[in-house]
């Protein structure tokens, strides 16, 4: 079993014993999402730690979007609950890259694609650059941030 999944299960037990309802609820939701991912498809399988991180990232994004939606609807108490659950999930995710680190990774990917093509890539080669950057970033930056950084680099 993936180490991260085991850690989530152990932390859920601790949170339940300590009667931390928000933490327990967030961890239950995360474990349910992991289990659903494991049994989706034609055959059940064990997820690796990287796959569990992807599931947790997806769930964190859902919490962030839900908090924004609740704020927009004037439901501050629900938005705060979503933010608390997001904070619980973020404890299990890798640290996010800052803008300078992301720019450095994008520059390296542009150089690598330029070496492959024999010319400086432009906006038409954004997919190739994104593929190289996403392989390096691996969940440490949101896709929107990555795409914006790549687009800015290719159009400058």
Tab-separated table of N, CA and C in Angstrom:
chain	number	residue	atom	x	y	z
A	1	UNK	N	0.853	-1.179	0.000
A	1	UNK	CA	0.000	0.000	0.000
A	1	UNK	C	0.899	1.243	0.000
A	2	UNK	N	0.434	2.275	-0.639
A	2	UNK	CA	1.200	3.514	-0.732
A	2	UNK	C	1.395	4.107	0.667
A	3	UNK	N	2.599	4.608	0.895
A	3	UNK	CA	2.925	5.206	2.196
A	3	UNK	C	1.994	6.358	2.539
A	4	UNK	N	1.705	7.178	1.555
A	4	UNK	CA	0.864	8.346	1.783
A	4	UNK	C	-0.554	7.928	2.174
A	5	UNK	N	-1.066	6.904	1.539
A	5	UNK	CA	-2.406	6.424	1.885
A	5	UNK	C	-2.426	5.894	3.316
A	6	UNK	N	-1.406	5.168	3.706
A	6	UNK	CA	-1.302	4.655	5.069
A	6	UNK	C	-1.244	5.806	6.064
A	7	UNK	N	-0.479	6.836	5.715
A	7	UNK	CA	-0.373	8.018	6.584
A	7	UNK	C	-1.730	8.709	6.726
A	8	UNK	N	-2.472	8.815	5.629
A	8	UNK	CA	-3.809	9.407	5.673
A	8	UNK	C	-4.724	8.599	6.603
A	9	UNK	N	-4.671	7.280	6.496
A	9	UNK	CA	-5.519	6.430	7.326
A	9	UNK	C	-5.150	6.565	8.804
A	10	UNK	N	-3.857	6.578	9.106
A	10	UNK	CA	-3.416	6.725	10.497
A	10	UNK	C	-3.809	8.088	11.058
A	11	UNK	N	-3.644	9.135	10.259
A	11	UNK	CA	-4.012	10.480	10.709
A	11	UNK	C	-5.520	10.610	10.897
A	12	UNK	N	-6.298	9.888	10.081
A	12	UNK	CA	-7.754	9.889	10.247
A	12	UNK	C	-8.118	9.281	11.599
A	13	UNK	N	-7.480	8.180	11.960
A	13	UNK	CA	-7.741	7.541	13.242
A	13	UNK	C	-7.425	8.492	14.393
A	14	UNK	N	-6.294	9.167	14.308
A	14	UNK	CA	-5.896	10.122	15.346
A	14	UNK	C	-6.904	11.268	15.427
A	15	UNK	N	-7.321	11.784	14.286
A	15	UNK	CA	-8.279	12.903	14.268
A	15	UNK	C	-9.629	12.485	14.839
A	16	UNK	N	-10.046	11.260	14.537
A	16	UNK	CA	-11.319	10.784	15.069
A	16	UNK	C	-11.247	10.635	16.587
A	17	UNK	N	-10.143	10.121	17.087
A	17	UNK	CA	-9.982	9.956	18.535
A	17	UNK	C	-9.926	11.307	19.242
A	18	UNK	N	-9.334	12.294	18.568
A	18	UNK	CA	-9.226	13.637	19.145
A	18	UNK	C	-10.485	14.469	18.893
A	19	UNK	N	-11.452	13.886	18.198
A	19	UNK	CA	-12.720	14.545	17.867
A	19	UNK	C	-12.525	15.844	17.073
A	20	UNK	N	-11.570	15.811	16.160
A	20	UNK	CA	-11.325	16.944	15.254
A	20	UNK	C	-12.193	16.713	14.017
A	21	UNK	N	-13.381	17.286	14.025
A	21	UNK	CA	-14.363	16.965	12.986
A	21	UNK	C	-13.942	17.445	11.603
A	22	UNK	N	-13.360	18.639	11.515
A	22	UNK	CA	-12.967	19.159	10.201
A	22	UNK	C	-11.855	18.296	9.601
A	23	UNK	N	-10.839	17.994	10.396
A	23	UNK	CA	-9.723	17.173	9.919
A	23	UNK	C	-10.207	15.782	9.531
A	24	UNK	N	-11.022	15.192	10.400
A	24	UNK	CA	-11.529	13.849	10.111
A	24	UNK	C	-12.373	13.854	8.838
A	25	UNK	N	-13.214	14.854	8.672
A	25	UNK	CA	-14.045	14.937	7.478
A	25	UNK	C	-13.220	15.093	6.214
A	26	UNK	N	-12.200	15.941	6.274
A	26	UNK	CA	-11.344	16.160	5.105
A	26	UNK	C	-10.569	14.884	4.752
A	27	UNK	N	-10.070	14.192	5.772
A	27	UNK	CA	-9.308	12.969	5.511
A	27	UNK	C	-10.213	11.847	5.006
A	28	UNK	N	-11.435	11.765	5.530
A	28	UNK	CA	-12.385	10.764	5.022
A	28	UNK	C	-12.661	11.007	3.537
A	29	UNK	N	-12.901	12.271	3.215
A	29	UNK	CA	-13.186	12.638	1.820
A	29	UNK	C	-11.993	12.296	0.927
A	30	UNK	N	-10.793	12.570	1.407
A	30	UNK	CA	-9.593	12.280	0.618
A	30	UNK	C	-9.423	10.775	0.417
A	31	UNK	N	-9.617	10.011	1.477
A	31	UNK	CA	-9.479	8.556	1.365
A	31	UNK	C	-10.561	7.963	0.461
A	32	UNK	N	-11.754	8.529	0.499
A	32	UNK	CA	-12.819	8.071	-0.396
A	32	UNK	C	-12.430	8.327	-1.850
A	33	UNK	N	-11.877	9.502	-2.117
A	33	UNK	CA	-11.450	9.828	-3.483
A	33	UNK	C	-10.340	8.883	-3.938
A	34	UNK	N	-9.412	8.557	-3.043
A	34	UNK	CA	-8.326	7.627	-3.379
A	34	UNK	C	-8.905	6.246	-3.679
A	35	UNK	N	-9.819	5.789	-2.835
A	35	UNK	CA	-10.435	4.477	-3.041
A	35	UNK	C	-11.217	4.439	-4.351
A	36	UNK	N	-11.962	5.506	-4.631
A	36	UNK	CA	-12.706	5.560	-5.896
A	36	UNK	C	-11.763	5.484	-7.087
A	37	UNK	N	-10.624	6.142	-6.997
A	37	UNK	CA	-9.639	6.096	-8.075
A	37	UNK	C	-9.073	4.684	-8.226
A	38	UNK	N	-8.875	4.001	-7.093
A	38	UNK	CA	-8.324	2.644	-7.139
A	38	UNK	C	-9.275	1.657	-7.821
A	39	UNK	N	-10.574	1.828	-7.625
A	39	UNK	CA	-11.519	0.860	-8.186
A	39	UNK	C	-12.107	1.307	-9.517
A	40	UNK	N	-11.733	2.496	-9.988
A	40	UNK	CA	-12.233	2.930	-11.294
A	40	UNK	C	-11.515	2.157	-12.394
A	41	UNK	N	-12.151	2.046	-13.502
A	41	UNK	CA	-11.544	1.316	-14.604
A	41	UNK	C	-12.004	-0.131	-14.605
A	42	UNK	N	-11.361	-0.932	-15.412
A	42	UNK	CA	-11.776	-2.324	-15.577
A	42	UNK	C	-11.300	-3.221	-14.443
A	43	UNK	N	-10.198	-2.824	-13.791
A	43	UNK	CA	-9.626	-3.689	-12.766
A	43	UNK	C	-9.138	-2.835	-11.600
A	44	UNK	N	-9.405	-3.277	-10.368
A	44	UNK	CA	-8.944	-2.565	-9.178
A	44	UNK	C	-7.422	-2.630	-9.109
A	45	UNK	N	-6.825	-1.586	-8.574
A	45	UNK	CA	-5.363	-1.532	-8.490
A	45	UNK	C	-4.948	-0.688	-7.287
A	46	UNK	N	-3.710	-0.842	-6.880
A	46	UNK	CA	-3.129	-0.015	-5.817
A	46	UNK	C	-2.543	1.241	-6.444
A	47	UNK	N	-2.778	2.370	-5.821
A	47	UNK	CA	-2.198	3.614	-6.317
A	47	UNK	C	-0.815	3.817	-5.719
A	48	UNK	N	0.086	4.386	-6.508
A	48	UNK	CA	1.397	4.753	-5.996
A	48	UNK	C	1.267	6.084	-5.249
A	49	UNK	N	2.316	6.481	-4.550
A	49	UNK	CA	2.287	7.762	-3.834
A	49	UNK	C	2.065	8.922	-4.797
A	50	UNK	N	2.673	8.875	-5.976
A	50	UNK	CA	2.490	9.949	-6.959
A	50	UNK	C	1.034	10.052	-7.391
A	51	UNK	N	0.396	8.910	-7.588
A	51	UNK	CA	-1.012	8.916	-7.984
A	51	UNK	C	-1.903	9.427	-6.858
A	52	UNK	N	-1.552	9.087	-5.614
A	52	UNK	CA	-2.316	9.584	-4.464
A	52	UNK	C	-2.167	11.101	-4.375
A	53	UNK	N	-0.974	11.614	-4.645
A	53	UNK	CA	-0.754	13.068	-4.633
A	53	UNK	C	-1.617	13.740	-5.697
A	54	UNK	N	-1.732	13.120	-6.870
A	54	UNK	CA	-2.578	13.683	-7.930
A	54	UNK	C	-4.030	13.750	-7.488
A	55	UNK	N	-4.513	12.692	-6.826
A	55	UNK	CA	-5.889	12.674	-6.335
A	55	UNK	C	-6.078	13.767	-5.285
A	56	UNK	N	-5.116	13.891	-4.368
A	56	UNK	CA	-5.213	14.921	-3.327
A	56	UNK	C	-5.167	16.319	-3.934
A	57	UNK	N	-4.369	16.515	-4.972
A	57	UNK	CA	-4.309	17.810	-5.653
A	57	UNK	C	-5.655	18.147	-6.272
A	58	UNK	N	-6.272	17.160	-6.882
A	58	UNK	CA	-7.582	17.367	-7.495
A	58	UNK	C	-8.612	17.737	-6.427
A	59	UNK	N	-8.571	17.056	-5.289
A	59	UNK	CA	-9.508	17.345	-4.205
A	59	UNK	C	-9.243	18.729	-3.605
A	60	UNK	N	-7.981	19.108	-3.496
A	60	UNK	CA	-7.648	20.438	-2.981
A	60	UNK	C	-8.174	21.528	-3.916
A	61	UNK	N	-8.045	21.284	-5.211
A	61	UNK	CA	-8.556	22.251	-6.183
A	61	UNK	C	-10.072	22.395	-6.044
A	62	UNK	N	-10.760	21.281	-5.822
A	62	UNK	CA	-12.212	21.330	-5.622
A	62	UNK	C	-12.556	22.175	-4.404
A	63	UNK	N	-11.792	22.017	-3.315
A	63	UNK	CA	-12.048	22.784	-2.087
A	63	UNK	C	-11.846	24.273	-2.336
A	64	UNK	N	-10.793	24.607	-3.083
A	64	UNK	CA	-10.503	26.014	-3.369
A	64	UNK	C	-11.627	26.633	-4.208
A	65	UNK	N	-12.065	25.912	-5.234
A	65	UNK	CA	-13.143	26.417	-6.088
A	65	UNK	C	-14.455	26.531	-5.315
A	66	UNK	N	-14.726	25.575	-4.433
A	66	UNK	CA	-15.954	25.621	-3.642
A	66	UNK	C	-15.933	26.812	-2.686
A	67	UNK	N	-14.771	27.092	-2.092
A	67	UNK	CA	-14.661	28.239	-1.184
A	67	UNK	C	-14.937	29.539	-1.934
A	68	UNK	N	-14.401	29.650	-3.147
A	68	UNK	CA	-14.649	30.855	-3.955
A	68	UNK	C	-16.129	30.972	-4.310
A	69	UNK	N	-16.761	29.849	-4.633
A	69	UNK	CA	-18.180	29.872	-4.982
A	69	UNK	C	-19.028	30.264	-3.777
A	70	UNK	N	-18.703	29.732	-2.605
A	70	UNK	CA	-19.450	30.090	-1.403
A	70	UNK	C	-19.256	31.559	-1.049
A	71	UNK	N	-18.031	32.061	-1.240
A	71	UNK	CA	-17.793	33.497	-0.998
A	71	UNK	C	-18.660	34.341	-1.923
A	72	UNK	N	-18.707	33.948	-3.186
A	72	UNK	CA	-19.498	34.689	-4.167
A	72	UNK	C	-20.985	34.658	-3.860
A	73	UNK	N	-21.437	33.599	-3.173
A	73	UNK	CA	-22.853	33.464	-2.842
A	73	UNK	C	-23.169	34.040	-1.465
A	74	UNK	N	-22.161	34.607	-0.791
A	74	UNK	CA	-22.392	35.201	0.519
A	74	UNK	C	-22.519	34.180	1.642
A	75	UNK	N	-21.937	33.005	1.478
A	75	UNK	CA	-22.003	31.961	2.505
A	75	UNK	C	-20.628	31.818	3.141
A	76	UNK	N	-20.258	32.788	3.960
A	76	UNK	CA	-18.920	32.861	4.535
A	76	UNK	C	-18.582	31.656	5.407
A	77	UNK	N	-19.559	31.155	6.183
A	77	UNK	CA	-19.273	30.020	7.075
A	77	UNK	C	-18.945	28.760	6.277
A	78	UNK	N	-19.632	28.536	5.170
A	78	UNK	CA	-19.330	27.383	4.318
A	78	UNK	C	-17.976	27.559	3.629
A	79	UNK	N	-17.696	28.778	3.195
A	79	UNK	CA	-16.414	29.059	2.550
A	79	UNK	C	-15.266	28.800	3.527
A	80	UNK	N	-15.442	29.190	4.774
A	80	UNK	CA	-14.398	28.980	5.787
A	80	UNK	C	-14.177	27.489	6.032
A	81	UNK	N	-15.246	26.702	6.069
A	81	UNK	CA	-15.122	25.256	6.245
A	81	UNK	C	-14.334	24.641	5.089
A	82	UNK	N	-14.615	25.088	3.870
A	82	UNK	CA	-13.879	24.584	2.700
A	82	UNK	C	-12.398	24.950	2.797
A	83	UNK	N	-12.108	26.163	3.270
A	83	UNK	CA	-10.699	26.586	3.423
A	83	UNK	C	-9.986	25.766	4.496
A	84	UNK	N	-10.686	25.423	5.558
A	84	UNK	CA	-10.090	24.588	6.605
A	84	UNK	C	-9.780	23.195	6.061
A	85	UNK	N	-10.694	22.639	5.283
A	85	UNK	CA	-10.439	21.342	4.666
A	85	UNK	C	-9.276	21.425	3.677
A	86	UNK	N	-9.196	22.534	2.947
A	86	UNK	CA	-8.085	22.744	2.012
A	86	UNK	C	-6.757	22.765	2.768
A	87	UNK	N	-6.724	23.426	3.912
A	87	UNK	CA	-5.498	23.489	4.715
A	87	UNK	C	-5.079	22.094	5.175
A	88	UNK	N	-6.041	21.254	5.533
A	88	UNK	CA	-5.730	19.878	5.939
A	88	UNK	C	-5.099	19.128	4.766
A	89	UNK	N	-5.691	19.258	3.567
A	89	UNK	CA	-5.174	18.546	2.392
A	89	UNK	C	-3.800	19.053	1.985
A	90	UNK	N	-3.581	20.362	2.095
A	90	UNK	CA	-2.300	20.928	1.675
A	90	UNK	C	-1.141	20.417	2.508
A	91	UNK	N	-1.420	19.961	3.730
A	91	UNK	CA	-0.370	19.400	4.573
A	91	UNK	C	0.210	18.117	3.973
A	92	UNK	N	-0.548	17.448	3.104
A	92	UNK	CA	-0.106	16.196	2.496
A	92	UNK	C	0.451	16.379	1.088
A	93	UNK	N	0.358	17.582	0.568
A	93	UNK	CA	0.835	17.857	-0.791
A	93	UNK	C	2.249	18.416	-0.749
A	94	UNK	N	3.024	18.221	-1.820
A	94	UNK	CA	4.364	18.808	-1.855
A	94	UNK	C	4.276	20.336	-1.878
A	95	UNK	N	5.318	20.985	-1.380
A	95	UNK	CA	5.347	22.450	-1.338
A	95	UNK	C	5.224	23.018	-2.750
A	96	UNK	N	4.462	24.098	-2.878
A	96	UNK	CA	4.259	24.729	-4.179
A	96	UNK	C	5.504	25.526	-4.585
A	97	UNK	N	5.778	25.550	-5.868
A	97	UNK	CA	6.912	26.310	-6.388
A	97	UNK	C	6.585	27.798	-6.376
A	98	UNK	N	7.592	28.615	-6.097
A	98	UNK	CA	7.352	30.054	-6.218
A	98	UNK	C	7.592	30.456	-7.678
A	99	UNK	N	7.301	31.717	-7.987
A	99	UNK	CA	7.359	32.170	-9.381
A	99	UNK	C	8.762	32.054	-9.979
A	100	UNK	N	9.801	32.341	-9.184
A	100	UNK	CA	11.175	32.281	-9.693
A	100	UNK	C	11.562	30.849	-10.052
A	101	UNK	N	11.203	29.888	-9.194
A	101	UNK	CA	11.514	28.487	-9.475
A	101	UNK	C	10.765	27.998	-10.714
A	102	UNK	N	9.505	28.394	-10.817
A	102	UNK	CA	8.707	28.003	-11.971
A	102	UNK	C	9.288	28.588	-13.260
A	103	UNK	N	9.693	29.853	-13.213
A	103	UNK	CA	10.292	30.501	-14.387
A	103	UNK	C	11.582	29.789	-14.796
A	104	UNK	N	12.360	29.369	-13.824
A	104	UNK	CA	13.605	28.655	-14.104
A	104	UNK	C	13.318	27.319	-14.808
A	105	UNK	N	12.314	26.597	-14.335
A	105	UNK	CA	11.949	25.317	-14.951
A	105	UNK	C	11.444	25.540	-16.365
A	106	UNK	N	10.644	26.594	-16.564
A	106	UNK	CA	10.128	26.910	-17.900
A	106	UNK	C	11.284	27.239	-18.839
A	107	UNK	N	12.254	28.033	-18.374
A	107	UNK	CA	13.407	28.384	-19.212
A	107	UNK	C	14.173	27.137	-19.646
A	108	UNK	N	14.388	26.208	-18.712
A	108	UNK	CA	15.105	24.974	-19.044
A	108	UNK	C	14.324	24.158	-20.083
A	109	UNK	N	13.005	24.098	-19.914
A	109	UNK	CA	12.175	23.333	-20.857
A	109	UNK	C	12.199	23.971	-22.236
A	110	UNK	N	12.168	25.296	-22.306
A	110	UNK	CA	12.231	25.998	-23.589
A	110	UNK	C	13.566	25.709	-24.269
A	111	UNK	N	14.650	25.720	-23.495
A	111	UNK	CA	15.967	25.413	-24.056
A	111	UNK	C	16.017	23.981	-24.588
A	112	UNK	N	15.418	23.035	-23.839
A	112	UNK	CA	15.417	21.626	-24.261
A	112	UNK	C	14.621	21.456	-25.557
A	113	UNK	N	13.464	22.107	-25.647
A	113	UNK	CA	12.649	22.012	-26.858
A	113	UNK	C	13.358	22.701	-28.019
A	114	UNK	N	14.044	23.810	-27.748
A	114	UNK	CA	14.804	24.508	-28.794
A	114	UNK	C	15.914	23.599	-29.335
A	115	UNK	N	16.563	22.846	-28.442
A	115	UNK	CA	17.613	21.927	-28.885
A	115	UNK	C	17.032	20.824	-29.771
A	116	UNK	N	15.824	20.353	-29.449
A	116	UNK	CA	15.185	19.307	-30.249
A	116	UNK	C	14.784	19.834	-31.628
A	117	UNK	N	14.205	21.023	-31.644
A	117	UNK	CA	13.685	21.589	-32.896
A	117	UNK	C	14.767	22.228	-33.752
A	118	UNK	N	15.822	22.688	-33.119
A	118	UNK	CA	16.851	23.401	-33.850
A	118	UNK	C	16.516	24.866	-34.037
A	119	UNK	N	15.450	25.339	-33.404
A	119	UNK	CA	15.056	26.743	-33.456
A	119	UNK	C	14.338	27.103	-32.153
A	120	UNK	N	14.206	28.384	-31.918
A	120	UNK	CA	13.510	28.827	-30.714
A	120	UNK	C	12.016	28.542	-30.853
A	121	UNK	N	11.421	27.844	-29.861
A	121	UNK	CA	9.993	27.530	-29.979
A	121	UNK	C	9.130	28.778	-29.819
A	122	UNK	N	8.009	28.767	-30.491
A	122	UNK	CA	7.052	29.856	-30.393
A	122	UNK	C	5.750	29.344	-29.804
A	123	UNK	N	4.707	30.139	-29.882
A	123	UNK	CA	3.424	29.732	-29.315
A	123	UNK	C	2.874	28.417	-29.897
A	124	UNK	N	3.245	28.090	-31.141
A	124	UNK	CA	2.761	26.845	-31.750
A	124	UNK	C	3.350	25.607	-31.065
A	125	UNK	N	4.500	25.758	-30.432
A	125	UNK	CA	5.145	24.633	-29.749
A	125	UNK	C	4.826	24.615	-28.243
A	126	UNK	N	3.793	25.331	-27.833
A	126	UNK	CA	3.461	25.413	-26.412
A	126	UNK	C	3.192	24.031	-25.820
A	127	UNK	N	2.557	23.153	-26.569
A	127	UNK	CA	2.259	21.808	-26.072
A	127	UNK	C	3.507	21.032	-25.723
A	128	UNK	N	4.526	21.145	-26.579
A	128	UNK	CA	5.779	20.434	-26.313
A	128	UNK	C	6.455	20.979	-25.060
A	129	UNK	N	6.444	22.294	-24.909
A	129	UNK	CA	7.066	22.920	-23.739
A	129	UNK	C	6.276	22.549	-22.484
A	130	UNK	N	4.946	22.581	-22.580
A	130	UNK	CA	4.107	22.238	-21.422
A	130	UNK	C	4.374	20.802	-20.968
A	131	UNK	N	4.548	19.894	-21.920
A	131	UNK	CA	4.812	18.496	-21.578
A	131	UNK	C	6.110	18.381	-20.781
A	132	UNK	N	7.134	19.082	-21.234
A	132	UNK	CA	8.429	19.051	-20.540
A	132	UNK	C	8.334	19.695	-19.155
A	133	UNK	N	7.624	20.809	-19.064
A	133	UNK	CA	7.498	21.507	-17.776
A	133	UNK	C	6.684	20.670	-16.799
A	134	UNK	N	5.567	20.112	-17.247
A	134	UNK	CA	4.721	19.325	-16.351
A	134	UNK	C	5.443	18.096	-15.821
A	135	UNK	N	6.324	17.503	-16.613
A	135	UNK	CA	7.101	16.365	-16.137
A	135	UNK	C	8.009	16.788	-14.979
A	136	UNK	N	8.554	17.984	-15.061
A	136	UNK	CA	9.453	18.497	-14.025
A	136	UNK	C	8.689	19.006	-12.801
A	137	UNK	N	7.570	19.662	-13.023
A	137	UNK	CA	6.807	20.284	-11.938
A	137	UNK	C	6.106	19.233	-11.074
A	138	UNK	N	5.475	18.255	-11.693
A	138	UNK	CA	4.851	17.116	-11.016
A	138	UNK	C	4.037	17.489	-9.786
A	139	UNK	N	2.993	18.290	-9.977
A	139	UNK	CA	2.082	18.578	-8.884
A	139	UNK	C	2.500	19.686	-7.938
A	140	UNK	N	3.637	20.321	-8.196
A	140	UNK	CA	4.100	21.376	-7.291
A	140	UNK	C	3.654	22.757	-7.739
A	141	UNK	N	2.859	22.826	-8.815
A	141	UNK	CA	2.288	24.091	-9.280
A	141	UNK	C	1.005	23.774	-10.031
A	142	UNK	N	0.037	24.665	-9.928
A	142	UNK	CA	-1.238	24.467	-10.617
A	142	UNK	C	-1.037	24.595	-12.124
A	143	UNK	N	-1.861	23.870	-12.853
A	143	UNK	CA	-1.760	23.876	-14.312
A	143	UNK	C	-1.940	25.252	-14.921
A	144	UNK	N	-2.831	26.061	-14.356
A	144	UNK	CA	-3.060	27.414	-14.861
A	144	UNK	C	-1.834	28.296	-14.722
A	145	UNK	N	-1.165	28.174	-13.579
A	145	UNK	CA	0.067	28.946	-13.362
A	145	UNK	C	1.147	28.522	-14.339
A	146	UNK	N	1.261	27.204	-14.543
A	146	UNK	CA	2.277	26.676	-15.457
A	146	UNK	C	1.998	27.169	-16.876
A	147	UNK	N	0.748	27.060	-17.309
A	147	UNK	CA	0.389	27.487	-18.664
A	147	UNK	C	0.648	28.978	-18.853
A	148	UNK	N	0.323	29.782	-17.853
A	148	UNK	CA	0.558	31.233	-17.953
A	148	UNK	C	2.053	31.532	-18.057
A	149	UNK	N	2.869	30.818	-17.279
A	149	UNK	CA	4.311	31.047	-17.317
A	149	UNK	C	4.892	30.648	-18.674
A	150	UNK	N	4.445	29.505	-19.193
A	150	UNK	CA	4.941	29.039	-20.501
A	150	UNK	C	4.516	30.004	-21.597
A	151	UNK	N	3.257	30.414	-21.559
A	151	UNK	CA	2.749	31.327	-22.586
A	151	UNK	C	3.497	32.653	-22.558
A	152	UNK	N	3.737	33.181	-21.367
A	152	UNK	CA	4.465	34.444	-21.234
A	152	UNK	C	5.887	34.309	-21.790
A	153	UNK	N	6.526	33.170	-21.525
A	153	UNK	CA	7.912	32.946	-21.975
A	153	UNK	C	7.965	32.809	-23.496
A	154	UNK	N	6.979	32.123	-24.064
A	154	UNK	CA	7.000	31.874	-25.515
A	154	UNK	C	6.613	33.101	-26.326
A	155	UNK	N	5.831	33.995	-25.757
A	155	UNK	CA	5.407	35.172	-26.506
A	155	UNK	C	6.325	36.370	-26.287
A	156	UNK	N	7.268	36.237	-25.369
A	156	UNK	CA	8.174	37.377	-25.105
A	156	UNK	C	9.370	37.368	-26.038
